[in-house]
Amino acid sequence: MPKASIVTRDLTDLTKDTHNIYESIVIAGKRSRQISSRLKDELNAKLSEFATTVDNLEEVQENREQIEISRFYERMPKATSLAIEELIEDKIFFTKVDDNF
């Protein structure tokens, strides 16, 4: 059975460090962008190994490998889900800038 794509989260888990749901969402959003950027760079690096301007018989095999690599990244959890898990598990380090000017 496939894993559920929608997961209900307890707000107390998300806000245990910040005590503010909006700050928690901003932190998770920033971490999500970091994760997404890293995964995109990894995928592009792996796919760049296949970049060639010459057509040959090995191209069919290379296309299969490219498709498998792409499918692997498509099946991975979304960056937002990973960031929320990291926030709940206290794996994100963040500092709050003083609000007083």
PDB file of C-alpha atoms in Angstrom:
ATOM      1  CA  MET A   1       0.000   0.000   0.000  1.00  0.00           C
ATOM      2  CA  PRO A   2       1.464   3.429  -0.928  1.00  0.00           C
ATOM      3  CA  LYS A   3       2.400   5.817   1.811  1.00  0.00           C
ATOM      4  CA  ALA A   4      -0.154   8.563   2.494  1.00  0.00           C
ATOM      5  CA  SER A   5       0.682  11.814   0.765  1.00  0.00           C
ATOM      6  CA  ILE A   6      -1.148  13.927   3.350  1.00  0.00           C
ATOM      7  CA  VAL A   7      -0.012  13.736   6.948  1.00  0.00           C
ATOM      8  CA  THR A   8      -1.808  15.445   9.821  1.00  0.00           C
ATOM      9  CA  ARG A   9       0.620  17.322  12.056  1.00  0.00           C
ATOM     10  CA  ASP A  10       0.151  18.313  15.673  1.00  0.00           C
ATOM     11  CA  LEU A  11       0.669  22.060  16.033  1.00  0.00           C
ATOM     12  CA  THR A  12       2.291  21.620  19.430  1.00  0.00           C
ATOM     13  CA  ASP A  13       5.043  19.543  17.793  1.00  0.00           C
ATOM     14  CA  LEU A  14       5.661  22.247  15.205  1.00  0.00           C
ATOM     15  CA  THR A  15       5.708  25.105  17.714  1.00  0.00           C
ATOM     16  CA  LYS A  16       7.527  23.530  20.665  1.00  0.00           C
ATOM     17  CA  ASP A  17      10.714  25.552  20.017  1.00  0.00           C
ATOM     18  CA  THR A  18       9.308  28.776  18.587  1.00  0.00           C
ATOM     19  CA  HIS A  19       5.929  28.952  20.349  1.00  0.00           C
ATOM     20  CA  ASN A  20       4.674  30.607  17.176  1.00  0.00           C
ATOM     21  CA  ILE A  21       3.233  28.717  14.205  1.00  0.00           C
ATOM     22  CA  TYR A  22       4.201  31.477  11.762  1.00  0.00           C
ATOM     23  CA  GLU A  23       7.858  31.411  12.803  1.00  0.00           C
ATOM     24  CA  SER A  24       7.857  27.620  12.556  1.00  0.00           C
ATOM     25  CA  ILE A  25       6.447  27.794   9.028  1.00  0.00           C
ATOM     26  CA  VAL A  26       9.068  30.349   7.976  1.00  0.00           C
ATOM     27  CA  ILE A  27      11.860  28.184   9.407  1.00  0.00           C
ATOM     28  CA  ALA A  28      10.530  25.056   7.691  1.00  0.00           C
ATOM     29  CA  GLY A  29      10.101  26.988   4.433  1.00  0.00           C
ATOM     30  CA  LYS A  30      13.681  28.238   4.463  1.00  0.00           C
ATOM     31  CA  ARG A  31      14.991  24.765   5.236  1.00  0.00           C
ATOM     32  CA  SER A  32      12.794  23.319   2.500  1.00  0.00           C
ATOM     33  CA  ARG A  33      14.376  25.663  -0.053  1.00  0.00           C
ATOM     34  CA  GLN A  34      17.848  24.588   1.106  1.00  0.00           C
ATOM     35  CA  ILE A  35      16.952  20.909   0.736  1.00  0.00           C
ATOM     36  CA  SER A  36      15.326  21.488  -2.646  1.00  0.00           C
ATOM     37  CA  SER A  37      18.338  23.379  -3.940  1.00  0.00           C
ATOM     38  CA  ARG A  38      20.731  20.655  -2.761  1.00  0.00           C
ATOM     39  CA  LEU A  39      18.653  17.887  -4.358  1.00  0.00           C
ATOM     40  CA  LYS A  40      18.399  19.835  -7.615  1.00  0.00           C
ATOM     41  CA  ASP A  41      22.180  20.310  -7.693  1.00  0.00           C
ATOM     42  CA  GLU A  42      22.721  16.582  -7.041  1.00  0.00           C
ATOM     43  CA  LEU A  43      20.313  15.595  -9.814  1.00  0.00           C
ATOM     44  CA  ASN A  44      21.842  18.021 -12.297  1.00  0.00           C
ATOM     45  CA  ALA A  45      25.344  16.759 -11.456  1.00  0.00           C
ATOM     46  CA  LYS A  46      24.316  13.147 -12.023  1.00  0.00           C
ATOM     47  CA  LEU A  47      22.492  13.925 -15.255  1.00  0.00           C
ATOM     48  CA  SER A  48      25.355  16.083 -16.564  1.00  0.00           C
ATOM     49  CA  GLU A  49      27.485  12.923 -16.705  1.00  0.00           C
ATOM     50  CA  PHE A  50      25.260  11.800 -19.579  1.00  0.00           C
ATOM     51  CA  ALA A  51      25.553  15.036 -21.556  1.00  0.00           C
ATOM     52  CA  THR A  52      27.022  14.330 -24.976  1.00  0.00           C
ATOM     53  CA  THR A  53      26.721  15.767 -28.448  1.00  0.00           C
ATOM     54  CA  VAL A  54      27.513  12.499 -30.242  1.00  0.00           C
ATOM     55  CA  ASP A  55      24.719  10.074 -31.170  1.00  0.00           C
ATOM     56  CA  ASN A  56      25.627   6.423 -30.808  1.00  0.00           C
ATOM     57  CA  LEU A  57      24.218   3.008 -29.899  1.00  0.00           C
ATOM     58  CA  GLU A  58      25.007   3.445 -26.227  1.00  0.00           C
ATOM     59  CA  GLU A  59      22.575   6.361 -26.092  1.00  0.00           C
ATOM     60  CA  VAL A  60      19.609   4.034 -25.516  1.00  0.00           C
ATOM     61  CA  GLN A  61      21.305   2.499 -22.471  1.00  0.00           C
ATOM     62  CA  GLU A  62      22.267   5.940 -21.162  1.00  0.00           C
ATOM     63  CA  ASN A  63      18.681   7.127 -21.529  1.00  0.00           C
ATOM     64  CA  ARG A  64      17.522   4.232 -19.359  1.00  0.00           C
ATOM     65  CA  GLU A  65      20.049   5.182 -16.710  1.00  0.00           C
ATOM     66  CA  GLN A  66      18.942   8.817 -16.883  1.00  0.00           C
ATOM     67  CA  ILE A  67      15.315   7.766 -16.506  1.00  0.00           C
ATOM     68  CA  GLU A  68      16.150   5.617 -13.469  1.00  0.00           C
ATOM     69  CA  ILE A  69      18.028   8.476 -11.822  1.00  0.00           C
ATOM     70  CA  SER A  70      15.145  10.852 -12.493  1.00  0.00           C
ATOM     71  CA  ARG A  71      12.603   8.366 -11.150  1.00  0.00           C
ATOM     72  CA  PHE A  72      14.647   7.912  -7.983  1.00  0.00           C
ATOM     73  CA  TYR A  73      14.496  11.646  -7.293  1.00  0.00           C
ATOM     74  CA  GLU A  74      10.789  11.793  -8.169  1.00  0.00           C
ATOM     75  CA  ARG A  75      10.011   9.089  -5.593  1.00  0.00           C
ATOM     76  CA  MET A  76      11.868  10.886  -2.820  1.00  0.00           C
ATOM     77  CA  PRO A  77       9.793  12.732  -0.217  1.00  0.00           C
ATOM     78  CA  LYS A  78       9.156  16.370  -1.007  1.00  0.00           C
ATOM     79  CA  ALA A  79      11.552  18.933   0.449  1.00  0.00           C
ATOM     80  CA  THR A  80       8.759  20.467   2.526  1.00  0.00           C
ATOM     81  CA  SER A  81       7.993  17.126   4.175  1.00  0.00           C
ATOM     82  CA  LEU A  82      11.674  16.586   4.945  1.00  0.00           C
ATOM     83  CA  ALA A  83      11.969  20.083   6.431  1.00  0.00           C
ATOM     84  CA  ILE A  84       8.928  19.610   8.653  1.00  0.00           C
ATOM     85  CA  GLU A  85      10.307  16.279   9.885  1.00  0.00           C
ATOM     86  CA  GLU A  86      13.634  17.943  10.669  1.00  0.00           C
ATOM     87  CA  LEU A  87      11.830  20.723  12.560  1.00  0.00           C
ATOM     88  CA  ILE A  88       9.800  18.251  14.630  1.00  0.00           C
ATOM     89  CA  GLU A  89      12.890  16.132  15.359  1.00  0.00           C
ATOM     90  CA  ASP A  90      14.940  19.214  16.431  1.00  0.00           C
ATOM     91  CA  LYS A  91      17.439  18.762  13.598  1.00  0.00           C
ATOM     92  CA  ILE A  92      17.224  22.397  12.442  1.00  0.00           C
ATOM     93  CA  PHE A  93      19.404  25.019  14.089  1.00  0.00           C
ATOM     94  CA  PHE A  94      17.999  28.525  13.908  1.00  0.00           C
ATOM     95  CA  THR A  95      18.479  31.821  15.675  1.00  0.00           C
ATOM     96  CA  LYS A  96      15.952  34.559  16.139  1.00  0.00           C
ATOM     97  CA  VAL A  97      16.959  38.107  15.299  1.00  0.00           C
ATOM     98  CA  ASP A  98      16.002  40.598  17.992  1.00  0.00           C
ATOM     99  CA  ASP A  99      12.681  42.267  17.148  1.00  0.00           C
ATOM    100  CA  ASN A 100      13.598  45.512  18.931  1.00  0.00           C
ATOM    101  CA  PHE A 101      15.134  48.200  16.764  1.00  0.00           C
TER     102      PHE A 101
END
